[in-house]
Short mmCIF file of C-alpha atoms in Angstrom, two decimals:
data_model
loop_
_atom_site.label_atom_id
_atom_site.label_comp_id
_atom_site.label_asym_id
_atom_site.label_seq_id
_atom_site.Cartn_x
_atom_site.Cartn_y
_atom_site.Cartn_z
CA MET A 1 71.92 97.18 120.74
CA VAL A 2 72.22 98.95 117.40
CA ARG A 3 68.84 99.48 115.76
CA TRP A 4 68.98 98.31 112.17
CA GLU A 5 66.97 100.19 109.55
CA PRO A 6 66.09 97.90 106.68
CA GLY A 7 67.48 99.27 103.41
CA ALA A 8 69.02 102.24 105.24
CA ARG A 9 72.33 102.00 103.43
CA GLU A 10 70.72 102.08 99.99
CA ARG A 11 68.35 104.88 100.99
CA LEU A 12 71.28 106.95 102.24
CA GLN A 13 73.22 106.34 99.04
CA ARG A 14 70.30 107.31 96.85
CA ALA A 15 69.55 110.43 98.90
CA ALA A 16 73.21 111.45 98.95
CA LEU A 17 73.58 111.16 95.21
CA ASP A 18 70.40 113.16 94.59
CA LEU A 19 71.65 115.92 96.89
CA PHE A 20 75.18 115.91 95.47
CA ALA A 21 73.74 116.16 91.96
CA SER A 22 71.21 118.87 92.74
CA GLN A 23 73.09 121.15 95.15
CA GLY A 24 76.72 120.07 94.84
CA PHE A 25 78.95 117.72 96.83
CA GLU A 26 80.60 120.47 98.88
CA GLN A 27 77.30 122.00 99.88
CA THR A 28 75.78 118.74 101.11
CA THR A 29 76.07 117.64 104.74
CA ALA A 30 75.69 114.20 106.28
CA GLN A 31 72.72 115.54 108.21
CA GLN A 32 70.93 116.67 105.05
CA ILE A 33 71.50 113.24 103.56
CA ALA A 34 70.09 111.53 106.63
CA VAL A 35 67.03 113.78 106.68
CA ALA A 36 66.39 113.23 102.97
CA ALA A 37 66.56 109.48 103.56
CA GLY A 38 64.16 109.75 106.52
CA LEU A 39 66.89 108.66 108.93
CA THR A 40 69.00 110.17 111.67
CA GLU A 41 72.52 111.49 111.35
CA ARG A 42 73.60 108.77 113.79
CA THR A 43 72.31 106.17 111.38
CA PHE A 44 74.27 107.84 108.59
CA PHE A 45 77.49 107.53 110.58
CA ARG A 46 76.73 103.91 111.44
CA HIS A 47 76.98 103.20 107.70
CA PHE A 48 79.55 105.68 106.40
CA ALA A 49 82.64 107.35 107.82
CA ASP A 50 81.84 110.56 105.89
CA LYS A 51 79.85 111.80 102.92
CA ARG A 52 82.69 111.04 100.52
CA GLU A 53 82.64 107.37 101.43
CA VAL A 54 79.04 107.13 100.28
CA LEU A 55 80.38 107.45 96.73
CA PHE A 56 83.15 104.91 97.29
CA ASP A 57 81.18 102.27 99.07
CA GLY A 58 81.92 98.72 98.01
CA GLN A 59 85.62 99.19 97.24
CA ASP A 60 86.49 95.89 98.95
CA GLN A 61 83.84 94.12 96.92
CA PHE A 62 85.26 95.77 93.78
CA VAL A 63 88.78 94.51 94.43
CA THR A 64 87.48 91.10 95.49
CA ALA A 65 85.59 90.75 92.20
CA PHE A 66 88.79 91.23 90.17
CA LEU A 67 90.67 88.71 92.30
CA ALA A 68 87.82 86.18 92.21
CA GLY A 69 88.03 86.28 88.42
CA LEU A 70 91.70 85.31 88.56
CA ASP A 71 90.91 82.33 90.77
CA LYS A 72 88.75 80.80 88.05
CA VAL A 73 91.61 80.55 85.56
CA PRO A 74 93.64 77.32 85.40
CA PRO A 75 97.41 77.50 86.05
CA GLY A 76 99.68 78.34 83.15
CA ALA A 77 97.30 80.84 81.52
CA ALA A 78 98.83 83.87 79.77
CA PRO A 79 98.83 87.07 81.87
CA LEU A 80 96.30 88.79 79.66
CA GLU A 81 93.97 85.77 79.84
CA LEU A 82 94.07 86.20 83.59
CA VAL A 83 93.38 89.88 83.29
CA ALA A 84 90.48 89.19 80.93
CA ALA A 85 88.96 86.87 83.54
CA ALA A 86 89.43 89.49 86.26
CA LEU A 87 87.72 92.10 84.10
CA ARG A 88 84.77 89.83 83.32
CA SER A 89 84.30 89.16 87.00
CA ALA A 90 84.46 92.87 87.87
CA ALA A 91 82.05 93.76 85.05
CA ASP A 92 79.48 91.42 86.61
CA LEU A 93 79.28 93.84 89.55
CA PHE A 94 77.74 96.40 87.19
CA PRO A 95 74.57 95.06 85.61
CA ASP A 96 72.65 97.47 83.41
CA GLU A 97 70.36 98.38 86.31
CA ARG A 98 73.30 100.18 87.88
CA ARG A 99 74.07 102.29 84.82
CA ALA A 100 71.79 105.25 85.70
CA TYR A 101 73.25 105.43 89.20
CA ALA A 102 76.80 105.15 87.80
CA ARG A 103 76.15 108.04 85.40
CA LEU A 104 74.88 110.32 88.15
CA ARG A 105 77.78 109.33 90.39
CA GLN A 106 80.31 110.09 87.66
CA ASN A 107 78.79 113.55 87.09
CA VAL A 108 79.31 114.32 90.76
CA ILE A 109 82.86 112.99 90.73
CA ASP A 110 83.84 114.82 87.55
CA GLN A 111 83.02 118.12 89.20
CA ASN A 112 85.31 117.66 92.16
CA PRO A 113 89.07 117.19 91.75
CA ALA A 114 89.45 115.50 95.15
CA LEU A 115 86.79 112.94 94.24
CA LEU A 116 88.43 112.33 90.86
CA GLU A 117 91.70 111.74 92.67
CA ARG A 118 89.98 109.30 95.02
CA GLU A 119 88.48 107.46 92.04
CA ARG A 120 91.88 107.24 90.38
CA HIS A 121 93.32 105.93 93.60
CA LYS A 122 90.64 103.22 93.70
CA LEU A 123 91.64 101.91 90.28
CA ALA A 124 95.36 102.16 91.08
CA TYR A 125 94.69 100.12 94.21
CA VAL A 126 92.97 97.42 92.14
CA GLY A 127 96.00 97.45 89.82
CA THR A 128 98.34 96.81 92.73
CA ALA A 129 96.16 94.01 94.10
CA VAL A 130 95.89 92.32 90.69
CA ALA A 131 99.66 92.64 90.09
CA ASP A 132 100.31 91.01 93.49
CA ALA A 133 97.94 88.17 92.62
CA LEU A 134 99.62 87.64 89.25
CA ARG A 135 103.03 87.52 90.92
CA ALA A 136 101.67 84.99 93.39
CA ARG A 137 100.85 82.84 90.35
CA GLY A 138 104.50 82.94 89.29
CA ILE A 139 104.32 85.73 86.71
CA ASP A 140 107.42 87.93 86.85
CA ASP A 141 107.29 91.47 88.24
CA LEU A 142 107.42 93.31 84.96
CA ARG A 143 104.74 91.29 83.21
CA ALA A 144 102.55 91.25 86.30
CA ALA A 145 102.69 95.05 86.66
CA LEU A 146 102.15 95.60 82.96
CA ALA A 147 99.23 93.19 82.65
CA ALA A 148 97.58 94.56 85.80
CA GLN A 149 97.96 98.21 84.82
CA SER A 150 96.87 97.64 81.24
CA GLY A 151 93.92 95.73 82.63
CA THR A 152 92.81 98.53 84.91
CA ALA A 153 93.25 101.02 82.05
CA VAL A 154 90.99 98.80 79.93
CA PHE A 155 88.42 98.66 82.73
CA GLY A 156 88.48 102.44 83.21
CA ILE A 157 88.04 103.11 79.50
CA ALA A 158 85.26 100.52 79.14
CA PHE A 159 83.51 101.95 82.19
CA ALA A 160 83.66 105.48 80.72
CA LEU A 161 82.10 104.14 77.51
CA TRP A 162 79.44 102.24 79.48
CA ILE A 163 78.13 105.40 81.15
CA ARG A 164 78.15 107.56 78.03
CA ASP A 165 74.76 108.92 77.00
CA GLY A 166 72.99 106.58 74.64
CA GLU A 167 75.32 103.63 75.26
CA ASN A 168 73.39 100.36 75.51
CA ARG A 169 76.03 97.65 75.41
CA SER A 170 76.80 95.85 78.65
CA LEU A 171 79.96 96.60 80.60
CA ALA A 172 81.07 93.00 80.03
CA ASP A 173 80.80 93.45 76.24
CA LEU A 174 82.56 96.82 76.32
CA THR A 175 85.36 95.49 78.49
CA SER A 176 85.90 92.62 76.11
CA GLU A 177 85.86 95.01 73.14
CA VAL A 178 88.42 97.37 74.70
CA LEU A 179 90.64 94.45 75.64
CA GLY A 180 90.48 93.21 72.04
CA GLU A 181 91.43 96.71 70.94
CA LEU A 182 94.47 96.57 73.22
CA SER A 183 95.59 93.33 71.59
CA SER A 184 95.13 94.81 68.14
CA LEU A 185 96.95 98.05 69.09
CA ALA A 186 99.85 96.20 70.60
CA SER A 187 100.27 93.75 67.76
CA SER A 188 100.11 96.39 65.02
CA ARG A 189 103.47 97.90 65.83
CA MET B 1 114.18 144.27 90.80
CA VAL B 2 114.38 140.61 91.75
CA ARG B 3 117.88 139.55 92.68
CA TRP B 4 118.82 136.37 90.86
CA GLU B 5 120.96 133.81 92.64
CA PRO B 6 122.88 131.74 90.13
CA GLY B 7 122.02 128.06 90.53
CA ALA B 8 119.59 128.86 93.34
CA ARG B 9 116.87 126.58 92.03
CA GLU B 10 119.16 123.57 91.83
CA ARG B 11 120.68 124.30 95.24
CA LEU B 12 117.21 124.50 96.78
CA GLN B 13 116.19 121.23 95.16
CA ARG B 14 119.29 119.46 96.35
CA ALA B 15 118.98 120.85 99.89
CA ALA B 16 115.27 120.01 100.02
CA LEU B 17 115.82 116.42 98.97
CA ASP B 18 118.61 115.94 101.51
CA LEU B 19 116.39 117.27 104.29
CA PHE B 20 113.32 115.30 103.20
CA ALA B 21 115.46 112.14 103.12
CA SER B 22 117.20 112.73 106.44
CA GLN B 23 114.44 114.17 108.64
CA GLY B 24 111.24 113.47 106.71
CA PHE B 25 109.09 115.51 104.33
CA GLU B 26 106.54 116.57 106.95
CA GLN B 27 109.21 117.75 109.36
CA THR B 28 110.97 119.95 106.82
CA THR B 29 110.08 123.62 106.35
CA ALA B 30 110.75 125.94 103.44
CA GLN B 31 112.92 128.02 105.77
CA GLN B 32 115.12 125.04 106.67
CA ILE B 33 115.55 124.30 102.98
CA ALA B 34 116.54 127.89 102.23
CA VAL B 35 119.03 127.97 105.11
CA ALA B 36 120.58 124.65 104.05
CA ALA B 37 120.97 126.05 100.52
CA GLY B 38 122.56 129.24 101.88
CA LEU B 39 119.63 131.31 100.64
CA THR B 40 116.70 133.21 102.11
CA GLU B 41 113.15 131.97 102.51
CA ARG B 42 112.08 134.72 100.12
CA THR B 43 114.34 133.24 97.47
CA PHE B 44 112.76 129.85 98.12
CA PHE B 45 109.30 131.24 97.44
CA ARG B 46 110.48 133.03 94.30
CA HIS B 47 111.22 129.57 92.89
CA PHE B 48 108.60 127.29 94.43
CA ALA B 49 105.02 127.73 95.61
CA ASP B 50 105.62 125.30 98.48
CA LYS B 51 107.96 122.51 99.57
CA ARG B 52 105.92 119.88 97.76
CA GLU B 53 106.44 121.59 94.44
CA VAL B 54 110.21 121.19 94.82
CA LEU B 55 109.65 117.49 94.16
CA PHE B 56 107.36 118.11 91.20
CA ASP B 57 109.34 120.77 89.45
CA GLY B 58 109.53 120.44 85.68
CA GLN B 59 106.06 118.93 85.15
CA ASP B 60 105.45 121.15 82.11
CA GLN B 61 108.76 120.07 80.64
CA PHE B 62 107.80 116.46 81.32
CA VAL B 63 104.51 116.72 79.43
CA THR B 64 106.15 118.73 76.65
CA ALA B 65 108.75 116.00 76.14
CA PHE B 66 106.06 113.38 75.51
CA LEU B 67 104.24 115.65 73.06
CA ALA B 68 107.46 116.65 71.28
CA GLY B 69 108.09 112.96 70.62
CA LEU B 70 104.72 112.66 68.89
CA ASP B 71 105.53 115.58 66.62
CA LYS B 72 108.48 113.72 65.15
CA VAL B 73 106.34 110.87 63.82
CA PRO B 74 105.03 111.08 60.24
CA PRO B 75 101.26 110.99 59.67
CA GLY B 76 99.59 107.60 59.43
CA ALA B 77 101.74 105.92 62.07
CA ALA B 78 100.10 103.28 64.29
CA PRO B 79 99.06 104.56 67.75
CA LEU B 80 101.67 102.51 69.56
CA GLU B 81 104.42 103.80 67.24
CA LEU B 82 103.39 107.27 68.31
CA VAL B 83 103.45 106.28 71.93
CA ALA B 84 106.88 104.70 71.49
CA ALA B 85 108.17 108.00 70.10
CA ALA B 86 106.63 109.93 73.00
CA LEU B 87 108.28 107.58 75.49
CA ARG B 88 111.69 107.86 73.83
CA SER B 89 111.45 111.62 73.97
CA ALA B 90 110.42 111.59 77.65
CA ALA B 91 113.19 109.12 78.53
CA ASP B 92 115.73 111.62 77.16
CA LEU B 93 114.83 113.91 80.06
CA PHE B 94 116.35 111.35 82.42
CA PRO B 95 119.98 110.72 81.58
CA ASP B 96 121.87 108.41 83.92
CA GLU B 97 123.26 111.41 85.84
CA ARG B 98 119.74 111.96 87.18
CA ARG B 99 119.32 108.42 88.47
CA ALA B 100 120.75 108.98 91.96
CA TYR B 101 118.54 112.04 92.46
CA ALA B 102 115.51 110.13 91.13
CA ARG B 103 116.14 107.30 93.61
CA LEU B 104 116.31 109.63 96.59
CA ARG B 105 113.22 111.47 95.38
CA GLN B 106 111.26 108.23 95.05
CA ASN B 107 112.20 107.17 98.58
CA VAL B 108 110.75 110.41 99.87
CA ILE B 109 107.60 110.06 97.78
CA ASP B 110 107.02 106.41 98.72
CA GLN B 111 106.85 107.39 102.39
CA ASN B 112 104.09 109.93 101.96
CA PRO B 113 100.64 108.98 100.59
CA ALA B 114 99.85 112.55 99.50
CA LEU B 115 103.07 112.73 97.50
CA LEU B 116 102.35 109.34 95.92
CA GLU B 117 98.93 110.63 94.95
CA ARG B 118 100.51 113.73 93.42
CA GLU B 119 102.95 111.56 91.46
CA ARG B 120 100.11 109.40 90.19
CA HIS B 121 98.26 112.54 89.18
CA LYS B 122 101.29 113.72 87.21
CA LEU B 123 101.34 110.55 85.12
CA ALA B 124 97.55 110.61 84.67
CA TYR B 125 97.86 114.18 83.43
CA VAL B 126 100.46 113.10 80.86
CA GLY B 127 98.08 110.34 79.78
CA THR B 128 95.31 112.85 79.18
CA ALA B 129 97.60 115.19 77.23
CA VAL B 130 98.93 112.35 75.05
CA ALA B 131 95.39 111.03 74.41
CA ASP B 132 94.31 114.53 73.32
CA ALA B 133 97.30 114.77 70.98
CA LEU B 134 96.53 111.35 69.48
CA ARG B 135 92.92 112.37 68.89
CA ALA B 136 94.15 115.55 67.23
CA ARG B 137 96.00 113.28 64.81
CA GLY B 138 92.74 111.56 63.88
CA ILE B 139 92.96 108.50 66.12
CA ASP B 140 89.56 107.59 67.55
CA ASP B 141 88.72 108.14 71.22
CA LEU B 142 88.99 104.57 72.36
CA ARG B 143 92.32 103.82 70.70
CA ALA B 144 93.73 107.20 71.73
CA ALA B 145 92.81 106.66 75.39
CA LEU B 146 94.07 103.09 75.36
CA ALA B 147 97.37 103.86 73.67
CA ALA B 148 98.00 106.86 75.93
CA GLN B 149 97.17 105.04 79.15
CA SER B 150 99.13 101.93 78.19
CA GLY B 151 102.01 104.22 77.29
CA THR B 152 102.04 105.98 80.63
CA ALA B 153 101.80 102.61 82.39
CA VAL B 154 104.84 101.48 80.39
CA PHE B 155 106.70 104.64 81.34
CA GLY B 156 105.85 104.26 85.04
CA ILE B 157 106.98 100.64 85.11
CA ALA B 158 110.19 101.37 83.18
CA PHE B 159 110.93 104.27 85.51
CA ALA B 160 110.46 102.05 88.58
CA LEU B 161 112.91 99.56 87.06
CA TRP B 162 115.37 102.35 86.21
CA ILE B 163 115.67 103.47 89.84
CA ARG B 164 115.96 100.00 91.34
CA ASP B 165 119.19 99.31 93.21
CA GLY B 166 121.85 97.91 90.93
CA GLU B 167 120.00 98.74 87.71
CA ASN B 168 122.40 100.06 85.05
CA ARG B 169 120.39 100.10 81.84
CA SER B 170 119.26 103.48 80.54
CA LEU B 171 115.65 104.60 80.91
CA ALA B 172 115.39 104.67 77.11
CA ASP B 173 116.40 101.01 76.91
CA LEU B 174 114.09 99.99 79.73
CA THR B 175 111.16 101.87 78.23
CA SER B 176 111.70 100.15 74.94
CA GLU B 177 111.96 96.77 76.67
CA VAL B 178 108.73 97.26 78.64
CA LEU B 179 106.93 98.42 75.51
CA GLY B 180 108.11 95.31 73.71
CA GLU B 181 106.81 93.28 76.64
CA LEU B 182 103.41 94.95 76.24
CA SER B 183 103.31 93.90 72.58
CA SER B 184 104.24 90.37 73.47
CA LEU B 185 101.71 90.20 76.31
CA ALA B 186 98.92 91.53 74.17
CA SER B 187 99.61 89.28 71.22
CA SER B 188 99.92 86.10 73.29
CA ARG B 189 96.24 85.90 74.16
#
């Protein structure tokens, strides 16, 4: 039987981020993370495939949040209405309590090209999933791809604003602001 | 003195693509490419750092084309007008004669996650360069990032349409169509 440590996952994540931030991602081992969290290396590997995955935990939940937002919209809605709903749903995953963690995480990612690539991949993957879901609702290929990719661009930009020093607005508000900016940009041609 | 083979670069590219397509990217070596092009391995490495770079040749030219488009636009233009000019300029790099090559290249890339990642990186890099150039023209951070990222999404989608089987429209026309679609999407909220 697998022994379950209460809160182990969160403790490992917190310890990993502290170590990545203080001594660098490359220099940190899974064993150091486990020790810092007061756990064994075996427990670490019960929760994460490798140290990189600690930073990308919850990707399924992330994608699911976007798609759940789409499900709330009645049929016949415009593609960007759908995208707006997906973004609101995804923004709910990031309450203000997560902002400090998100800032630290981004600092670690920004210093490592492979992690940046992985982060980009994560957003591209969401874009593909959202485009598929829009097509399944009868939106044509071109508009589905365009709405989904613009939507993920909006999310990425809003997220970058959300974790800027001194920023206090919620991710939901920022996402809605950036989406409004997209409408104004696109209609001012 | 380095001996210069006339047309060597193009011959290597052509031979590489044929081999990647027929026997797979992983299975192909720089030496095989050189032999198929009637050249030596040394000549291969005078032109390309590795076999992957054969597929991503001309990245500087690609970025430069986007930026050159921006330079043609008078001051005070709306961000999306600037982006439209950048896209027109980039589309000029891909006349219809390049379509068959682009299709083969995409088939190779689609079969290899690392190459897909590299391709995504290329477009993200263009997005960053265009955003910087928009900021240098006095456009604020948010609008610069949004216009640049929407623009690269438009380019990527138009390019995917351009290389579809049976597609005959030019990349310039498709880019302009997808950009128009973005305006219509964004204004129909």
